[in-house]
Amino acid sequence: MTVYKGYKSTLKWAGITLLSFIGLILIIYFFTSRGFLPWFFMVSLLLMCIPTYQGMILSISIDDEKVVVRRPLNQKTIKLAQAAFCAVHDIGEGKSLLFIFIRQKWGGGHRIRGIKSKMSYEEVMEALSKGGRVQDLKVNFNKAVKVPVSMVENGEELKERILNSIDAHHCKAVYD
């Protein structure tokens, strides 16, 4: 299993920001009178804690079967055999984010989480592999598993390994 460590500076600044948000929430809670405005600010600060925590990546590990994204309090395991396909969002300056769409059993067949279509799983994969535009296909990127490869050292290498692994598992599942 290859481990890609998260950047220390990113962890440090995200941790400081998270602690600042929590500190402001506690200050507002204990040192202000109760009313609409203090509660509004506390809820807003609490909602800003969520993306700040999502940006704290300790490490991303990859082997032939799975990708493990570790954060300070939890870890997310993605089985590559279940990945239907992957989309890359290039932010610029060598930074990118991978969206991995997971295949799930549903009813009598399979479906892809985050994809709404009247076509079956096999038809969707065939249309996507041809590279053309697919009619009646709605993609919801919020339901995809996000892997922030730019938050770790050697992120480009990790991105290529994940993409190659998903291609290999997809070819094995479809053509074998």
PDB file of C-alpha atoms in Angstrom:
ATOM      1  CA  MET A   1       0.000   0.000   0.000  1.00  0.00           C
ATOM      2  CA  THR A   2       1.452   3.342  -1.057  1.00  0.00           C
ATOM      3  CA  VAL A   3       0.846   6.233   1.337  1.00  0.00           C
ATOM      4  CA  TYR A   4       0.782   9.856   0.186  1.00  0.00           C
ATOM      5  CA  LYS A   5       1.165  12.227   3.145  1.00  0.00           C
ATOM      6  CA  GLY A   6      -0.838  15.440   3.439  1.00  0.00           C
ATOM      7  CA  TYR A   7       0.930  18.795   3.400  1.00  0.00           C
ATOM      8  CA  LYS A   8       1.839  19.953   6.916  1.00  0.00           C
ATOM      9  CA  SER A   9       1.138  23.616   6.109  1.00  0.00           C
ATOM     10  CA  THR A  10      -2.381  22.797   4.900  1.00  0.00           C
ATOM     11  CA  LEU A  11      -3.080  20.829   8.060  1.00  0.00           C
ATOM     12  CA  LYS A  12      -1.697  23.618  10.228  1.00  0.00           C
ATOM     13  CA  TRP A  13      -3.717  26.428   8.645  1.00  0.00           C
ATOM     14  CA  ALA A  14      -6.903  24.388   8.395  1.00  0.00           C
ATOM     15  CA  GLY A  15      -6.519  23.411  12.064  1.00  0.00           C
ATOM     16  CA  ILE A  16      -5.964  27.014  13.131  1.00  0.00           C
ATOM     17  CA  THR A  17      -9.013  28.103  11.123  1.00  0.00           C
ATOM     18  CA  LEU A  18     -11.160  25.343  12.615  1.00  0.00           C
ATOM     19  CA  LEU A  19     -10.094  26.214  16.155  1.00  0.00           C
ATOM     20  CA  SER A  20     -10.783  29.893  15.453  1.00  0.00           C
ATOM     21  CA  PHE A  21     -14.312  29.087  14.291  1.00  0.00           C
ATOM     22  CA  ILE A  22     -14.935  26.960  17.376  1.00  0.00           C
ATOM     23  CA  GLY A  23     -13.493  29.703  19.606  1.00  0.00           C
ATOM     24  CA  LEU A  24     -15.742  32.344  18.035  1.00  0.00           C
ATOM     25  CA  ILE A  25     -18.769  30.078  18.484  1.00  0.00           C
ATOM     26  CA  LEU A  26     -17.949  29.627  22.173  1.00  0.00           C
ATOM     27  CA  ILE A  27     -17.342  33.359  22.696  1.00  0.00           C
ATOM     28  CA  ILE A  28     -20.648  34.245  21.059  1.00  0.00           C
ATOM     29  CA  TYR A  29     -22.471  31.565  23.037  1.00  0.00           C
ATOM     30  CA  PHE A  30     -21.123  32.498  26.469  1.00  0.00           C
ATOM     31  CA  PHE A  31     -20.661  36.279  26.214  1.00  0.00           C
ATOM     32  CA  THR A  32     -23.680  37.538  24.257  1.00  0.00           C
ATOM     33  CA  SER A  33     -27.357  37.722  24.971  1.00  0.00           C
ATOM     34  CA  ARG A  34     -29.569  35.176  23.266  1.00  0.00           C
ATOM     35  CA  GLY A  35     -31.304  36.435  20.173  1.00  0.00           C
ATOM     36  CA  PHE A  36     -31.653  35.854  16.484  1.00  0.00           C
ATOM     37  CA  LEU A  37     -28.388  37.457  15.404  1.00  0.00           C
ATOM     38  CA  PRO A  38     -26.044  35.563  17.779  1.00  0.00           C
ATOM     39  CA  TRP A  39     -27.684  32.240  16.882  1.00  0.00           C
ATOM     40  CA  PHE A  40     -27.440  33.093  13.189  1.00  0.00           C
ATOM     41  CA  PHE A  41     -23.698  33.779  13.495  1.00  0.00           C
ATOM     42  CA  MET A  42     -23.104  30.615  15.544  1.00  0.00           C
ATOM     43  CA  VAL A  43     -24.898  28.434  12.984  1.00  0.00           C
ATOM     44  CA  SER A  44     -23.050  30.165  10.121  1.00  0.00           C
ATOM     45  CA  LEU A  45     -19.685  29.575  11.797  1.00  0.00           C
ATOM     46  CA  LEU A  46     -20.615  25.976  12.498  1.00  0.00           C
ATOM     47  CA  LEU A  47     -21.484  25.458   8.820  1.00  0.00           C
ATOM     48  CA  MET A  48     -18.085  26.900   7.836  1.00  0.00           C
ATOM     49  CA  CYS A  49     -16.404  24.298  10.060  1.00  0.00           C
ATOM     50  CA  ILE A  50     -17.555  21.485   7.761  1.00  0.00           C
ATOM     51  CA  PRO A  51     -15.570  22.444   4.608  1.00  0.00           C
ATOM     52  CA  THR A  52     -12.627  23.424   6.778  1.00  0.00           C
ATOM     53  CA  TYR A  53     -12.554  19.916   8.269  1.00  0.00           C
ATOM     54  CA  GLN A  54     -12.957  18.370   4.797  1.00  0.00           C
ATOM     55  CA  GLY A  55      -9.750  20.169   3.789  1.00  0.00           C
ATOM     56  CA  MET A  56      -7.730  18.482   6.526  1.00  0.00           C
ATOM     57  CA  ILE A  57      -6.126  15.448   4.860  1.00  0.00           C
ATOM     58  CA  LEU A  58      -3.632  13.402   6.881  1.00  0.00           C
ATOM     59  CA  SER A  59      -2.885  10.927   4.101  1.00  0.00           C
ATOM     60  CA  ILE A  60      -4.294   9.106   1.097  1.00  0.00           C
ATOM     61  CA  SER A  61      -3.345   5.444   0.690  1.00  0.00           C
ATOM     62  CA  ILE A  62      -3.783   3.364  -2.445  1.00  0.00           C
ATOM     63  CA  ASP A  63      -3.268  -0.273  -3.315  1.00  0.00           C
ATOM     64  CA  ASP A  64      -4.689  -2.567  -6.007  1.00  0.00           C
ATOM     65  CA  GLU A  65      -8.127  -2.823  -4.400  1.00  0.00           C
ATOM     66  CA  LYS A  66      -8.908   0.379  -2.506  1.00  0.00           C
ATOM     67  CA  VAL A  67      -8.180   4.032  -1.812  1.00  0.00           C
ATOM     68  CA  VAL A  68      -8.241   5.238   1.804  1.00  0.00           C
ATOM     69  CA  VAL A  69      -8.604   8.970   2.574  1.00  0.00           C
ATOM     70  CA  ARG A  70      -7.614   9.702   6.198  1.00  0.00           C
ATOM     71  CA  ARG A  71      -8.741  12.789   8.089  1.00  0.00           C
ATOM     72  CA  PRO A  72      -8.045  13.573  11.768  1.00  0.00           C
ATOM     73  CA  LEU A  73     -11.209  11.934  13.126  1.00  0.00           C
ATOM     74  CA  ASN A  74     -12.268   9.506  10.384  1.00  0.00           C
ATOM     75  CA  GLN A  75     -11.284   7.703   7.218  1.00  0.00           C
ATOM     76  CA  LYS A  76     -13.115   6.975   3.974  1.00  0.00           C
ATOM     77  CA  THR A  77     -12.451   3.731   2.071  1.00  0.00           C
ATOM     78  CA  ILE A  78     -13.261   3.551  -1.629  1.00  0.00           C
ATOM     79  CA  LYS A  79     -13.197   0.126  -3.255  1.00  0.00           C
ATOM     80  CA  LEU A  80     -11.880   0.527  -6.785  1.00  0.00           C
ATOM     81  CA  ALA A  81     -13.885  -2.452  -8.064  1.00  0.00           C
ATOM     82  CA  GLN A  82     -17.092  -0.549  -7.235  1.00  0.00           C
ATOM     83  CA  ALA A  83     -16.024   2.641  -9.026  1.00  0.00           C
ATOM     84  CA  ALA A  84     -17.993   3.133 -12.225  1.00  0.00           C
ATOM     85  CA  PHE A  85     -16.051   6.082 -13.564  1.00  0.00           C
ATOM     86  CA  CYS A  86     -14.106   9.097 -12.454  1.00  0.00           C
ATOM     87  CA  ALA A  87     -14.222  12.804 -13.295  1.00  0.00           C
ATOM     88  CA  VAL A  88     -11.323  15.204 -12.798  1.00  0.00           C
ATOM     89  CA  HIS A  89     -11.858  18.835 -11.849  1.00  0.00           C
ATOM     90  CA  ASP A  90      -8.674  20.791 -12.555  1.00  0.00           C
ATOM     91  CA  ILE A  91      -8.644  23.893 -10.401  1.00  0.00           C
ATOM     92  CA  GLY A  92      -5.484  25.208 -12.018  1.00  0.00           C
ATOM     93  CA  GLU A  93      -1.804  25.490 -11.110  1.00  0.00           C
ATOM     94  CA  GLY A  94      -1.477  21.712 -10.796  1.00  0.00           C
ATOM     95  CA  LYS A  95      -4.347  21.388  -8.321  1.00  0.00           C
ATOM     96  CA  SER A  96      -7.163  18.968  -8.981  1.00  0.00           C
ATOM     97  CA  LEU A  97     -10.028  17.123  -7.333  1.00  0.00           C
ATOM     98  CA  LEU A  98     -11.244  13.658  -8.325  1.00  0.00           C
ATOM     99  CA  PHE A  99     -14.926  12.777  -8.306  1.00  0.00           C
ATOM    100  CA  ILE A 100     -15.403   9.000  -8.130  1.00  0.00           C
ATOM    101  CA  PHE A 101     -18.865   7.703  -8.984  1.00  0.00           C
ATOM    102  CA  ILE A 102     -19.683   4.428  -7.233  1.00  0.00           C
ATOM    103  CA  ARG A 103     -21.665   1.576  -8.806  1.00  0.00           C
ATOM    104  CA  GLN A 104     -24.337   0.111  -6.520  1.00  0.00           C
ATOM    105  CA  LYS A 105     -26.745  -2.789  -6.746  1.00  0.00           C
ATOM    106  CA  TRP A 106     -30.265  -1.470  -6.915  1.00  0.00           C
ATOM    107  CA  GLY A 107     -33.387  -3.411  -7.722  1.00  0.00           C
ATOM    108  CA  GLY A 108     -32.640  -6.046 -10.343  1.00  0.00           C
ATOM    109  CA  GLY A 109     -29.498  -4.429 -11.721  1.00  0.00           C
ATOM    110  CA  HIS A 110     -26.880  -1.812 -11.063  1.00  0.00           C
ATOM    111  CA  ARG A 111     -26.981   1.954 -10.940  1.00  0.00           C
ATOM    112  CA  ILE A 112     -24.378   4.654 -10.488  1.00  0.00           C
ATOM    113  CA  ARG A 113     -24.719   6.863  -7.447  1.00  0.00           C
ATOM    114  CA  GLY A 114     -25.012  10.472  -8.586  1.00  0.00           C
ATOM    115  CA  ILE A 115     -26.201   9.626 -12.115  1.00  0.00           C
ATOM    116  CA  LYS A 116     -29.868   9.818 -13.079  1.00  0.00           C
ATOM    117  CA  SER A 117     -30.747   8.262 -16.384  1.00  0.00           C
ATOM    118  CA  LYS A 118     -33.437   6.169 -18.000  1.00  0.00           C
ATOM    119  CA  MET A 119     -30.739   3.947 -19.482  1.00  0.00           C
ATOM    120  CA  SER A 120     -29.278   0.893 -17.793  1.00  0.00           C
ATOM    121  CA  TYR A 121     -25.796   0.836 -16.268  1.00  0.00           C
ATOM    122  CA  GLU A 122     -24.311  -0.949 -19.282  1.00  0.00           C
ATOM    123  CA  GLU A 123     -25.817   1.553 -21.731  1.00  0.00           C
ATOM    124  CA  VAL A 124     -24.531   4.509 -19.711  1.00  0.00           C
ATOM    125  CA  MET A 125     -21.021   3.059 -19.533  1.00  0.00           C
ATOM    126  CA  GLU A 126     -21.030   2.287 -23.262  1.00  0.00           C
ATOM    127  CA  ALA A 127     -22.149   5.834 -24.107  1.00  0.00           C
ATOM    128  CA  LEU A 128     -19.580   7.392 -21.765  1.00  0.00           C
ATOM    129  CA  SER A 129     -16.776   5.235 -23.165  1.00  0.00           C
ATOM    130  CA  LYS A 130     -17.545   6.484 -26.680  1.00  0.00           C
ATOM    131  CA  GLY A 131     -16.982  10.030 -25.446  1.00  0.00           C
ATOM    132  CA  GLY A 132     -20.095  11.520 -27.001  1.00  0.00           C
ATOM    133  CA  ARG A 133     -22.764  13.542 -25.276  1.00  0.00           C
ATOM    134  CA  VAL A 134     -25.346  11.329 -23.579  1.00  0.00           C
ATOM    135  CA  GLN A 135     -28.989  12.395 -23.701  1.00  0.00           C
ATOM    136  CA  ASP A 136     -31.159  12.109 -20.564  1.00  0.00           C
ATOM    137  CA  LEU A 137     -28.140  11.937 -18.277  1.00  0.00           C
ATOM    138  CA  LYS A 138     -28.126  14.083 -15.145  1.00  0.00           C
ATOM    139  CA  VAL A 139     -24.914  14.124 -13.111  1.00  0.00           C
ATOM    140  CA  ASN A 140     -24.944  15.166  -9.442  1.00  0.00           C
ATOM    141  CA  PHE A 141     -21.349  15.748  -8.369  1.00  0.00           C
ATOM    142  CA  ASN A 142     -22.415  16.178  -4.723  1.00  0.00           C
ATOM    143  CA  LYS A 143     -23.153  12.446  -4.492  1.00  0.00           C
ATOM    144  CA  ALA A 144     -19.764  11.431  -5.868  1.00  0.00           C
ATOM    145  CA  VAL A 145     -16.893  10.553  -3.543  1.00  0.00           C
ATOM    146  CA  LYS A 146     -14.390  13.394  -3.564  1.00  0.00           C
ATOM    147  CA  VAL A 147     -10.657  12.664  -3.383  1.00  0.00           C
ATOM    148  CA  PRO A 148      -8.599  15.876  -2.981  1.00  0.00           C
ATOM    149  CA  VAL A 149      -5.382  14.700  -4.628  1.00  0.00           C
ATOM    150  CA  SER A 150      -3.857  18.193  -4.607  1.00  0.00           C
ATOM    151  CA  MET A 151      -3.816  18.185  -0.776  1.00  0.00           C
ATOM    152  CA  VAL A 152      -1.098  15.503  -0.617  1.00  0.00           C
ATOM    153  CA  GLU A 153       2.511  15.247  -1.704  1.00  0.00           C
ATOM    154  CA  ASN A 154       2.975  13.807  -5.230  1.00  0.00           C
ATOM    155  CA  GLY A 155      -0.690  14.483  -6.006  1.00  0.00           C
ATOM    156  CA  GLU A 156      -0.254  14.161  -9.780  1.00  0.00           C
ATOM    157  CA  GLU A 157       1.226  10.675  -9.378  1.00  0.00           C
ATOM    158  CA  LEU A 158      -1.655   9.699  -7.075  1.00  0.00           C
ATOM    159  CA  LYS A 159      -4.203  11.047  -9.560  1.00  0.00           C
ATOM    160  CA  GLU A 160      -2.693   9.001 -12.389  1.00  0.00           C
ATOM    161  CA  ARG A 161      -2.589   5.840 -10.246  1.00  0.00           C
ATOM    162  CA  ILE A 162      -6.257   6.214  -9.270  1.00  0.00           C
ATOM    163  CA  LEU A 163      -7.339   6.872 -12.856  1.00  0.00           C
ATOM    164  CA  ASN A 164      -5.336   3.909 -14.165  1.00  0.00           C
ATOM    165  CA  SER A 165      -6.704   1.623 -11.437  1.00  0.00           C
ATOM    166  CA  ILE A 166     -10.291   2.630 -12.160  1.00  0.00           C
ATOM    167  CA  ASP A 167      -9.723   2.065 -15.901  1.00  0.00           C
ATOM    168  CA  ALA A 168      -8.214  -1.365 -15.228  1.00  0.00           C
ATOM    169  CA  HIS A 169     -11.084  -2.411 -12.916  1.00  0.00           C
ATOM    170  CA  HIS A 170     -13.650  -1.074 -15.386  1.00  0.00           C
ATOM    171  CA  CYS A 171     -12.099  -2.989 -18.319  1.00  0.00           C
ATOM    172  CA  LYS A 172     -11.927  -6.157 -16.201  1.00  0.00           C
ATOM    173  CA  ALA A 173     -15.585  -5.843 -15.142  1.00  0.00           C
ATOM    174  CA  VAL A 174     -16.926  -5.041 -18.603  1.00  0.00           C
ATOM    175  CA  TYR A 175     -14.817  -7.178 -20.910  1.00  0.00           C
ATOM    176  CA  ASP A 176     -14.171 -10.314 -18.802  1.00  0.00           C
TER     177      ASP A 176
END
